[in-house]
Amino acid sequence: MEDFTIKAGEIWVLIDVAIALLLGGMIGLEREWQSKPAGLRTNMIIAGASALFVSLGRVIMVDYTGLTPLDTMGIDPTRIMHAVIVGVGFIGAGTIIKSTDNNRVMFLTTAATIWMSAAVGICVGLKQYMLAVCVSLMMLIVNYVFRFVGGYISDRSNADPDDEK
């Protein structure tokens, strides 16, 4: 009969997923406030799922290392990270819209933010907590502060030079 008790390793994986969910939520909250297509929940899920996949790669390495040679099984946890990065890239691409009116591409920042949420989740899955927290804070600065800087530069570059005195 299968043993359904929680192992200590599973608790640590759950803690990692919870940390990634919180950090992804912190990143997604700004997108939610800006009414962007991928906001709070999307960034939380992407960060949490990324942490879970990477953590499961670690679990596979630990659980199966003693049973069979790794070369025989083809276990390579970096493949999981590759799959997460590519998969999230497709999700991000789904948020990008090209306007037919003025050929303007919209929501690139949201797509890039989704990708960064996955990177934060991967950091947590690799137990790089300080890196994950610092990158999350940097994302808030980039998405919040630099939005104003970008807007200021855009306004200045679109101004008619004849209007300036």
XYZ file of N, CA and C in Angstrom, residues 150-160:
33
model
N 10.164 56.599 -18.761
C 9.852 56.314 -20.157
C 8.791 57.248 -20.706
N 7.770 57.532 -19.897
C 6.725 58.464 -20.317
C 7.269 59.861 -20.535
N 8.153 60.300 -19.661
C 8.767 61.628 -19.786
C 9.594 61.713 -21.068
N 10.387 60.687 -21.339
C 11.217 60.682 -22.545
C 10.338 60.654 -23.787
N 9.274 59.853 -23.763
C 8.343 59.787 -24.891
C 7.700 61.138 -25.157
N 7.258 61.786 -24.096
C 6.631 63.100 -24.242
C 7.608 64.107 -24.831
N 8.849 64.061 -24.379
C 9.868 64.996 -24.873
C 10.200 64.726 -26.337
N 10.267 63.463 -26.732
C 10.648 63.139 -28.108
C 9.505 63.399 -29.086
N 8.263 63.392 -28.599
C 7.112 63.653 -29.467
C 6.751 65.128 -29.540
N 7.424 65.943 -28.742
C 7.114 67.373 -28.731
C 7.580 68.012 -30.036
N 6.822 68.984 -30.484
C 7.167 69.725 -31.691
C 8.275 70.718 -31.347
